[in-house]
Coordinates of C-alpha atoms in Angstrom, one line a residue:
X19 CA -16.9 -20.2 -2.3
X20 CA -14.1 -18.0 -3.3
X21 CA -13.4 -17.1 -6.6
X22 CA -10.3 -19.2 -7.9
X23 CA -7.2 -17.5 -7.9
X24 CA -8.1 -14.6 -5.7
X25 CA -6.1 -14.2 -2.7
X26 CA -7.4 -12.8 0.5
X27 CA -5.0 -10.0 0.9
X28 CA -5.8 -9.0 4.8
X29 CA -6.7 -5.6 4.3
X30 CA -9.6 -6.6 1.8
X31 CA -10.6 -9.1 3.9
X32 CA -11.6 -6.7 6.8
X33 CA -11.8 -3.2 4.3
X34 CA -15.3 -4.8 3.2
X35 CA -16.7 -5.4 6.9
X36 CA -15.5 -2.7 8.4
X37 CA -17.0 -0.6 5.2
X38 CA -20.1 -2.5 5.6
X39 CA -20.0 -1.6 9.4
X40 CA -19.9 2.4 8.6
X41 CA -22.6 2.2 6.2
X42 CA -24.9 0.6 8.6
X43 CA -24.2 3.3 11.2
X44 CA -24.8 5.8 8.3
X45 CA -28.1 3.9 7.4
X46 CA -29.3 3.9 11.0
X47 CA -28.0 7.8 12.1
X48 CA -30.1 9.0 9.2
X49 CA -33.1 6.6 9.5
X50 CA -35.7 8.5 10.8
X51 CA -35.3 11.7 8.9
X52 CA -38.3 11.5 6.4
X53 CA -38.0 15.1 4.9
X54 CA -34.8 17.5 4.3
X55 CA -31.5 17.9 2.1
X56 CA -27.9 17.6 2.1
X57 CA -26.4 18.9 -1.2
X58 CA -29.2 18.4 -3.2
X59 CA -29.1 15.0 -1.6
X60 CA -32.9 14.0 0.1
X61 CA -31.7 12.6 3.3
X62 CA -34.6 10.2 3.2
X63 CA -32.3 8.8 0.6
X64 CA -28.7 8.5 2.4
X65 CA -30.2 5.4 4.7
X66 CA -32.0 3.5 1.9
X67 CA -28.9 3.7 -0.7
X68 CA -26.7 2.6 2.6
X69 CA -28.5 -0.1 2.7
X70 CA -28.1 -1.4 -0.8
X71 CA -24.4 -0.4 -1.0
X72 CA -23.7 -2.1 2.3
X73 CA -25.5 -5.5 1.2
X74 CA -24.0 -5.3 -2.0
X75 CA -20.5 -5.5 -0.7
X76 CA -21.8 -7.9 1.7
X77 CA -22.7 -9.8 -1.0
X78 CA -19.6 -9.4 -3.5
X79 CA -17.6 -10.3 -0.4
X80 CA -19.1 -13.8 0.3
X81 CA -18.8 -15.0 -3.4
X82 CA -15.0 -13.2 -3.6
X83 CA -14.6 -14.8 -0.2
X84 CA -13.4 -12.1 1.7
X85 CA -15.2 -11.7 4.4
X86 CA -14.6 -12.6 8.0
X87 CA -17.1 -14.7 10.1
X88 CA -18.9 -15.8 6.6
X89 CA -19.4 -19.1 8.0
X90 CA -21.3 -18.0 11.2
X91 CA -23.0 -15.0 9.3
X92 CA -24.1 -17.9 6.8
X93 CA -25.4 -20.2 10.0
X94 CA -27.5 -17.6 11.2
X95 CA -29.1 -16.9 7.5
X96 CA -29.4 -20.6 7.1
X97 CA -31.7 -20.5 10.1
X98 CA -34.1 -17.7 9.1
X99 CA -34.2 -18.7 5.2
X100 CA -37.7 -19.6 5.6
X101 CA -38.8 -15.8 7.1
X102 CA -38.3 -15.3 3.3
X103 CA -41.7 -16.3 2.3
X104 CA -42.5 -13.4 3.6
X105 CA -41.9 -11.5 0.4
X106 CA -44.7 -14.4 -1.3
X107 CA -47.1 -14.3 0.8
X108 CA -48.3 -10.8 -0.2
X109 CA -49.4 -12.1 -3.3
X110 CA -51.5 -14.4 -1.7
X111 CA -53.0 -11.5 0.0
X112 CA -53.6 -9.6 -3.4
X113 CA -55.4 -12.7 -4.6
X114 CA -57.6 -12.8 -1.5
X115 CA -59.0 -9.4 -2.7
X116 CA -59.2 -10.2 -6.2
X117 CA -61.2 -13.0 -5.5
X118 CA -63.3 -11.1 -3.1
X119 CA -63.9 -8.4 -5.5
X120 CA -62.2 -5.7 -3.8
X121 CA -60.6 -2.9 -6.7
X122 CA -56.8 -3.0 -5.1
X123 CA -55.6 -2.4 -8.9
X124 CA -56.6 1.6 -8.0
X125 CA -53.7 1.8 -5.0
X126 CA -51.3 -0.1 -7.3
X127 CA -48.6 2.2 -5.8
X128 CA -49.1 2.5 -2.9
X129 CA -49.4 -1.6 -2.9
X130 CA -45.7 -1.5 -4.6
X131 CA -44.3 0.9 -2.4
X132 CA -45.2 -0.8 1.0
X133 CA -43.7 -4.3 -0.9
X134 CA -40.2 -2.6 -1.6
X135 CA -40.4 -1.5 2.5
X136 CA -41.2 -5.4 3.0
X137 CA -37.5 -5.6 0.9
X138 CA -35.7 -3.2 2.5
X139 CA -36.8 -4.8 5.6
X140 CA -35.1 -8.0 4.9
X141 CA -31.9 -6.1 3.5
X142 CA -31.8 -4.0 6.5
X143 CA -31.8 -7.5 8.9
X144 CA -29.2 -9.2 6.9
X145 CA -26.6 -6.0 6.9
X146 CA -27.5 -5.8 10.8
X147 CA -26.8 -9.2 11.4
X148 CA -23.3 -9.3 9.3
X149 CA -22.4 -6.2 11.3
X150 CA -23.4 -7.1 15.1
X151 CA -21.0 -10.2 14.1
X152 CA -17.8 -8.3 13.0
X153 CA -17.2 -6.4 16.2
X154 CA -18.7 -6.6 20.2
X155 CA -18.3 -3.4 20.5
X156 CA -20.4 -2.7 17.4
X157 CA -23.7 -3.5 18.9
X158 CA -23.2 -0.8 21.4
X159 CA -22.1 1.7 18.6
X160 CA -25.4 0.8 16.9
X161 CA -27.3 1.8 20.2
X162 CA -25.8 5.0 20.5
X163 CA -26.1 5.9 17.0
X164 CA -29.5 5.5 17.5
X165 CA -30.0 7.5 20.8
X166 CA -27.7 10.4 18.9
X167 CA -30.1 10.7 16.1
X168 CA -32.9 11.6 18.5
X169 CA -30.9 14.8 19.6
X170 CA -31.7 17.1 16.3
X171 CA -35.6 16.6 16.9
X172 CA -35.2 19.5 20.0
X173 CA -34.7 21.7 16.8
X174 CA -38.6 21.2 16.8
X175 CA -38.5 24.0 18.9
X176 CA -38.3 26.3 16.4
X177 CA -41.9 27.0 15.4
X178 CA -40.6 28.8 11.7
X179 CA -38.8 26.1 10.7
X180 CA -40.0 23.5 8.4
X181 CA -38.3 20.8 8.3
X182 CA -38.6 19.9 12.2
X183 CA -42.8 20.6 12.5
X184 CA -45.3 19.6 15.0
X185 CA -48.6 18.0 14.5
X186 CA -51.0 19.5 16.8
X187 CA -48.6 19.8 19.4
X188 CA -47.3 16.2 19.1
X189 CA -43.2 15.5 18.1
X190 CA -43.4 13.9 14.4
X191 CA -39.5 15.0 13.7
X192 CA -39.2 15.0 10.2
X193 CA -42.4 14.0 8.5
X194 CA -42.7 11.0 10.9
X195 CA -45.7 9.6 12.6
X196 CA -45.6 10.6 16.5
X197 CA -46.3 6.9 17.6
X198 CA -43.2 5.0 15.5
X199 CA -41.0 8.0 16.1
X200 CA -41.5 7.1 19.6
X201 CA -40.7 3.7 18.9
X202 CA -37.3 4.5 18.2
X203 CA -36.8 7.1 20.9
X204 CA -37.8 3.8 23.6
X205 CA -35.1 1.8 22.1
X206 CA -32.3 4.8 22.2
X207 CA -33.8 5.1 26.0
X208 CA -33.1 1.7 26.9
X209 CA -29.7 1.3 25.8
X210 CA -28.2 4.4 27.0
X211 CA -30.3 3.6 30.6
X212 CA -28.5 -0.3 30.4
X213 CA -25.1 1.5 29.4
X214 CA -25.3 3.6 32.3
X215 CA -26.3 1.1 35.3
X216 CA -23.8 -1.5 33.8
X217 CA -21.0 0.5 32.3
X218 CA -18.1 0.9 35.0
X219 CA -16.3 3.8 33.2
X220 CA -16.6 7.6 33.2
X221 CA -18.2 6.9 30.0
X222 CA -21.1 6.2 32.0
X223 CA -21.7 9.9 31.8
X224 CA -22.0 10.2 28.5
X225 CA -25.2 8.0 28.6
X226 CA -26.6 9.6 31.6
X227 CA -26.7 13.2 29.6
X228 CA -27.6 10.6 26.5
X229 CA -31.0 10.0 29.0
X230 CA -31.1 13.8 30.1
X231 CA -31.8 15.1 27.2
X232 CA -33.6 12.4 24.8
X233 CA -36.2 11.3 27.9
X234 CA -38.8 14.8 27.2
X235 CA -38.6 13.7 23.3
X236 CA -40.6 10.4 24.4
X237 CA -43.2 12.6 26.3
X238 CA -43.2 15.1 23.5
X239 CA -44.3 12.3 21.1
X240 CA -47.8 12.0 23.0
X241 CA -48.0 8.5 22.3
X242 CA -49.7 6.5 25.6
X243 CA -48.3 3.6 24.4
X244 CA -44.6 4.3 24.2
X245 CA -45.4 5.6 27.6
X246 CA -46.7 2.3 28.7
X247 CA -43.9 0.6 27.3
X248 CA -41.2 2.7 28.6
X249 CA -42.6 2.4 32.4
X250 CA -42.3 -1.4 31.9
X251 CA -38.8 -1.5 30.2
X252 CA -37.5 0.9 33.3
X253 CA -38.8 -1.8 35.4
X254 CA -37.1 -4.8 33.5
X255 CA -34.1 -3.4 33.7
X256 CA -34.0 -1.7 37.2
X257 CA -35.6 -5.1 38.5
X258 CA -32.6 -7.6 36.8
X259 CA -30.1 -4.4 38.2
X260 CA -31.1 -5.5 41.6
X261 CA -31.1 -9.0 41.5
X262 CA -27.7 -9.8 43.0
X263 CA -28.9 -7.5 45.6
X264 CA -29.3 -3.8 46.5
X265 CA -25.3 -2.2 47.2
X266 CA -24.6 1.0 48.4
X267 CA -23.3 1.7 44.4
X268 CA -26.8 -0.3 42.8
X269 CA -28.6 2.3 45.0
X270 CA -26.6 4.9 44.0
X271 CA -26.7 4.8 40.5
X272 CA -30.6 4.1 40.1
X273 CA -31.0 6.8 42.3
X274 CA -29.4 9.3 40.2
X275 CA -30.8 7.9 37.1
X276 CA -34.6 8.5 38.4
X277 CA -33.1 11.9 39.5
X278 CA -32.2 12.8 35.8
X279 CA -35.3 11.2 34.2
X280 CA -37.2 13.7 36.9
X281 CA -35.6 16.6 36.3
X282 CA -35.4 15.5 32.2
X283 CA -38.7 15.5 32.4
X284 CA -39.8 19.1 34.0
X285 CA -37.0 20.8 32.1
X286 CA -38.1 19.7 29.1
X287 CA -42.0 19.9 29.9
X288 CA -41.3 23.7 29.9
X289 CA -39.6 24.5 27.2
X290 CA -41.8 22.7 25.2
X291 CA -44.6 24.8 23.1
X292 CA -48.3 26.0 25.0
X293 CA -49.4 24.0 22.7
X294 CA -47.7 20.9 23.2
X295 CA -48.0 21.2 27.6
X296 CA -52.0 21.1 26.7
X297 CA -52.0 17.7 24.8
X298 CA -49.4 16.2 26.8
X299 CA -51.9 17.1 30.2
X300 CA -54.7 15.9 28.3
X301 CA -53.2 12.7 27.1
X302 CA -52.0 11.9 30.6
X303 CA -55.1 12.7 32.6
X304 CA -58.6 13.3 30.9
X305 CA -59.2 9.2 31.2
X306 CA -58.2 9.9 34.9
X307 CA -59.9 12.9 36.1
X308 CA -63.1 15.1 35.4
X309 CA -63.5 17.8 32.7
X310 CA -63.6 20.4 34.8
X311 CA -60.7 19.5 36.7
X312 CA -58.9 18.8 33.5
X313 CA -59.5 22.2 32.4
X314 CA -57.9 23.8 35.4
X315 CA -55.2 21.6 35.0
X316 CA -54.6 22.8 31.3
X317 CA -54.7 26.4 32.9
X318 CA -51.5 25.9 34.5
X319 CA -49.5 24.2 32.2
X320 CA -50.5 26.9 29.6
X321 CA -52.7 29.8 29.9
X322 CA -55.2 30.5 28.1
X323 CA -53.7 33.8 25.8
X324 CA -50.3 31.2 25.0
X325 CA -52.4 29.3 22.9
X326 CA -52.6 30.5 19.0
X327 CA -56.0 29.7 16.7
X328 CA -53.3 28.7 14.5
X329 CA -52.1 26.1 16.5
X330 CA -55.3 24.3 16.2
X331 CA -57.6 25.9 14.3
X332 CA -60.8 24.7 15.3
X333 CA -60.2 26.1 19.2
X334 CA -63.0 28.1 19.8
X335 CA -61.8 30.0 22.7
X336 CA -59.0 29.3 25.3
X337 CA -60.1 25.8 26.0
X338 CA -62.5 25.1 23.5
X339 CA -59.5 22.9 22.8
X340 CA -60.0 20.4 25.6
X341 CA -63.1 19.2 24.0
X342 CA -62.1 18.5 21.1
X343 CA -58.8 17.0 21.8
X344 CA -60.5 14.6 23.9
X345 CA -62.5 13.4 21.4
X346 CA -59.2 12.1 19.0
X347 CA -57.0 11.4 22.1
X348 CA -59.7 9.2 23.6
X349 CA -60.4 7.0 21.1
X350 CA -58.9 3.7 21.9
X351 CA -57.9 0.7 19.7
X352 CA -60.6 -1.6 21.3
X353 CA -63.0 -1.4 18.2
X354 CA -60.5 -1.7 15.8
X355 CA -59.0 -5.0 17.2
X356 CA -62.4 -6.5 17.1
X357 CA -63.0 -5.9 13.7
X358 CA -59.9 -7.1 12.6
X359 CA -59.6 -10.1 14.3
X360 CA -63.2 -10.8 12.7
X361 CA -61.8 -9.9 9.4
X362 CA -59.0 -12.1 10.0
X363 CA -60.8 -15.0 11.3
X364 CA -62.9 -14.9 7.7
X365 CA -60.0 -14.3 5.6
X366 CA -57.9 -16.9 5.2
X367 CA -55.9 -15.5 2.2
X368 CA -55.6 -11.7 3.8
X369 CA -56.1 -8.8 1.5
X370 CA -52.2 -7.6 0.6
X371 CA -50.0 -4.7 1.4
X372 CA -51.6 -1.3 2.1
X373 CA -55.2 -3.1 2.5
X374 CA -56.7 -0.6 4.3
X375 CA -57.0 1.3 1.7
X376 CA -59.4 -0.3 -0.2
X377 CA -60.5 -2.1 2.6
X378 CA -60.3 0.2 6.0
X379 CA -61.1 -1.1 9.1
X380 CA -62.3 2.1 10.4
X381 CA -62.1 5.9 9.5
X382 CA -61.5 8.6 11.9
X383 CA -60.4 12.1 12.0
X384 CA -62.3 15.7 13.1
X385 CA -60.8 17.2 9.9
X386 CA -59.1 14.8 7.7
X387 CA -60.3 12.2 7.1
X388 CA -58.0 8.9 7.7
X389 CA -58.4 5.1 6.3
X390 CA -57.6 2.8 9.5
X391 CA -55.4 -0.4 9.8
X392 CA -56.2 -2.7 12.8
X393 CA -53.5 -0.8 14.6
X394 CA -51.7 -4.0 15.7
X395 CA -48.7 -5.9 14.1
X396 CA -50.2 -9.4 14.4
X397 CA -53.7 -8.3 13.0
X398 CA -52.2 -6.3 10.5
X399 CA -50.1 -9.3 9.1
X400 CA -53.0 -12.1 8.6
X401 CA -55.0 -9.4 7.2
X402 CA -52.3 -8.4 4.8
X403 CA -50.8 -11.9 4.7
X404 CA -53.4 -14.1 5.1
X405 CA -52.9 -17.1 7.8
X406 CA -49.6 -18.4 5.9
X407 CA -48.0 -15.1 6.3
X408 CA -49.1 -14.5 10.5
X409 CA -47.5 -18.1 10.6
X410 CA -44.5 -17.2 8.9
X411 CA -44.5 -14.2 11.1
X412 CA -44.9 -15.8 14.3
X413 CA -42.4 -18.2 13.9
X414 CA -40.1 -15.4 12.6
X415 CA -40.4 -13.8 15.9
X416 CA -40.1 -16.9 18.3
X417 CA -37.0 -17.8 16.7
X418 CA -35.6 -14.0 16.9
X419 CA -37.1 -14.1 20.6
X420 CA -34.7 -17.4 21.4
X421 CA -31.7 -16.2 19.9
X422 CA -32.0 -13.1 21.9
X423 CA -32.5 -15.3 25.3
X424 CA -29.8 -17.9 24.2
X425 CA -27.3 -15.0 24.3
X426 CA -25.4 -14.4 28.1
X427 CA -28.2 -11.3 28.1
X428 CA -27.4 -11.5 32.4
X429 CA -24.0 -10.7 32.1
X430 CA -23.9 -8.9 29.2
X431 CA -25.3 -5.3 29.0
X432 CA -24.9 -5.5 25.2
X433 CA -27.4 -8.1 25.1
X434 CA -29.3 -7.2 27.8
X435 CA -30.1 -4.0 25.7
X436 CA -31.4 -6.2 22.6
X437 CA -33.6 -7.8 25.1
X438 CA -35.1 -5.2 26.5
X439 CA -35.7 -3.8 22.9
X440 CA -37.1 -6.8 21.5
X441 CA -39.4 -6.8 24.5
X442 CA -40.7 -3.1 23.6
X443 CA -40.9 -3.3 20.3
X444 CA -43.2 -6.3 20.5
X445 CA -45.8 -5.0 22.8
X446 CA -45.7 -2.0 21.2
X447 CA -47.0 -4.0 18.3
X448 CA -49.9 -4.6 20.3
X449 CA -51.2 -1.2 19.6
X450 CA -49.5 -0.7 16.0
X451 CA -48.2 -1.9 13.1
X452 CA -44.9 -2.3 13.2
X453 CA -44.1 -5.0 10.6
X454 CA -42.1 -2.2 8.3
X455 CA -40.8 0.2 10.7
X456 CA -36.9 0.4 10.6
X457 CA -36.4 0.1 14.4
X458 CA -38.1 -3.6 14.0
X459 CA -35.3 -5.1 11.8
X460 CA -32.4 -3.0 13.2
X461 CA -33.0 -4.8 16.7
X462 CA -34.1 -8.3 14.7
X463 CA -30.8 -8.3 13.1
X464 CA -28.6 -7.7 16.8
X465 CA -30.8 -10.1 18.2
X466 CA -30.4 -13.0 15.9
X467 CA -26.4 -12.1 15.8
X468 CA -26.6 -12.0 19.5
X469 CA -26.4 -15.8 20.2
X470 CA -23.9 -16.4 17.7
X471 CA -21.6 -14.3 19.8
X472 CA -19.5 -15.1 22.7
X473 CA -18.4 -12.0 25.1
X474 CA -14.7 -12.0 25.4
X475 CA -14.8 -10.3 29.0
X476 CA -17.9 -10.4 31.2
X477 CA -19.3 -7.3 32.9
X478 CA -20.9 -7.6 36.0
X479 CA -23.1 -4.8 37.5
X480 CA -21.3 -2.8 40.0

């Protein structure tokens, strides 16, 4: 309701969205830097006081009333109301390992900190939504904001710097972990790869150089996973690009596009640190082939004398290396998806945020030791949740998966890229937790906007 006797003067009444807009794209540019400072500003702060600012003034403007597209914003938030109980269902999870006898009380901030993520998750997915309905053209905006906050990580390549470091070898940007950094990278990927198929402009071009030089920063991440994932999404799309049939211009354009990913790829595989070549080879092939050949392989990628002891300080010699890396790159998930669906299944209640640390499901690590989550989103939210919460959750999703279905997805390459997305970032799940990362919300919020929107022109692939 508007406040009585305000008058919606026209420039207010699009001064708040459009302000809400650029904060979001602030928010989202400035998301995954974790470490760093502007002006004796911590960057890790710019996108978390974006976010409050922009739902603040999303909020003033629904109770002034001067807002556009309040009625639909308020359809779509009348539909996920119940994803809410989300923030209660925590507690229950607390309570669970009170009454199990489990000393949580000791991690008490680390228990408050991963609730206020839960939070700014929810803010995150209303501001997202409220935007993706002001403007079409926003949604692509948000997609290429994303892919041009991947380009900084190349300053990685300085090995003095500290802000932009590597872990063993692997690209963490900015105090990130490899695997959700990834995450991100995959969605950036896939939007500027739909923009580019789809789009019938020169600005096509843009997004292929978008692909030429993000593409090494996924393999760069050493995360199997994301690899897995991205293999399938290339397929999705290339395979919907092709369904009116192969053209001479269809053929044309994927052709070029597998010519840059190629070329991306070697370019980038050899500027990348001795270091890094060796654990990307390993991560690729020692499931697949022998020792021995893997250690010849590792010999050409990166002699022996490029690699430094402190690099990776427990190399014995040259290669030394390969044995150990195998034993942390080989460990797979399998053993901690057992014991947390076992854990599950006798856990009604859950344990609450950050539970693995009073209650791990595993601990791994050569040097350092790390307390282990089940490594998978739905696992990781009935054991923090409890069956209520996984519920909640599921429901959450199905609901976000039909708006994103329900929106002309076939003819639009806006939506097609939410899709796609959505589809990633959900079997990524399956091999991490990914019920507070940014990149989860961000595409929630464009999907559950998506089907409240109706594409003024229709694009049809060329």
């Amino acid at each position: 309701m508007a406040l009585s006797g305000m008058e919606k003067s026209p420039n207010a009444y699009h001064t708040m969205a459009k302000a809400i807009g650029i904060l979001v794209m602030v928010s989202i540019f400035s998301m995954i830097w974790r470490a760093g400072i502007i002006v004796f500003v911590p960057i890790y702060w710019i996108s978390k006081s974006a976010v409050v600012i922009a739902l603040s003034i999303l909020l003033i403007g629904m109770i002034a009333g001067l807002l556009p597209h309040e009625r639909e914003f308020k359809a779509v938030i009348k539909r996920y109301r119940f994803a809410l109980a989300l923030l209660i269902t925590p507690f229950i999870g607390i309570a669970g390992s009170s009454l199990l006898g489990f000393g949580w009380g000791a991690y008490f901030p680390l228990v408050r900190f991963e609730y206020i993520r839960i939070l700014f998750m929810f803010f995150l997915f209303f501001i997202t939504v409220y935007s993706a309905m002001e403007s079409k053209l926003f949604i692509k905006i948000i997609f290429a904001t994303i892919a041009a906050s991947c380009i900084p990580l190349w300053l990685s390549l300085n090995s003095t710097g500290k802000l932009f470091s590597l872990e063993a070898g692997r690209l963490t940007g900015t105090g990130n972990d490899s695997n959700f950094l990834a995450a991100w990278i995959i969605v950036a990927l896939a939007g500027a790869t739909i923009f580019f198929l789809w789009e019938r402009r020169a600005i096509r071009w843009v997004w292929l150089a978008g692909i030429f030089v993000i593409t090494p920063l996924l393999i760069w991440t050493v995360s199997r996973a994301a690899w897995l994932t991205a293999i399938l999404a290339a397929c999705i799309i290339l395979t919907l690009f092709f369904k009116n049939g192969c053209s001479k211009e269809r053929a044309r354009r994927s052709g070029i596009l597998i010519a840059t990913i190629v070329a991306s790829l070697m370019c980038g595989f050899l500027l990348f640190p001795p270091l890094s070549r060796v654990v990307i080879t390993i991560r690729a092939l020692a499931p697949l082939i022998s020792h021995e050949r893997l250690v010849r392989v590792i010999r050409l990628a990166a002699p022996p004398n490029t690699i430094r002891k402190e690099d990776f300080p427990k190399a014995g010699d040259g290669f030394g290396i390969a044995d150990e890396l195998r034993v942390t790159i080989n460990n797979n998930r399998g053993w901690l998806w057992r014991e947390g669906a076992q854990r599950l299944i006798q856990t009604p209640l859950g344990f609450g945020p950050a539970y693995y640390f009073w209650n791990p499901i595993g601990i791994e690590g050569l040097w350092m030791q790390h307390k282990l989550n089940a490594h998978n989103v739905w696992l990781d939210i009935g054991l923090s949740n409890g069956w209520l919460g996984l519920a909640i959750w599921l429901l959450f999703v199905y609901r976000v998966i039909g708006d994103a279905f329900r929106s002309q997805y076939r003819e639009n390459p806006e939506c097609f890229a939410i899709v796609v997305s959505l589809f990633a970032l959900l079997f990524l799940g399956t091999f991490m937790d990914m019920f507070t990362q940014p990149i989860v919300w961000i595409i929630f919020g464009l999907a559950a906007a998506s089907a409240r929107k109706t594409p003024t022109t229709t694009i049809t692939t060329p």
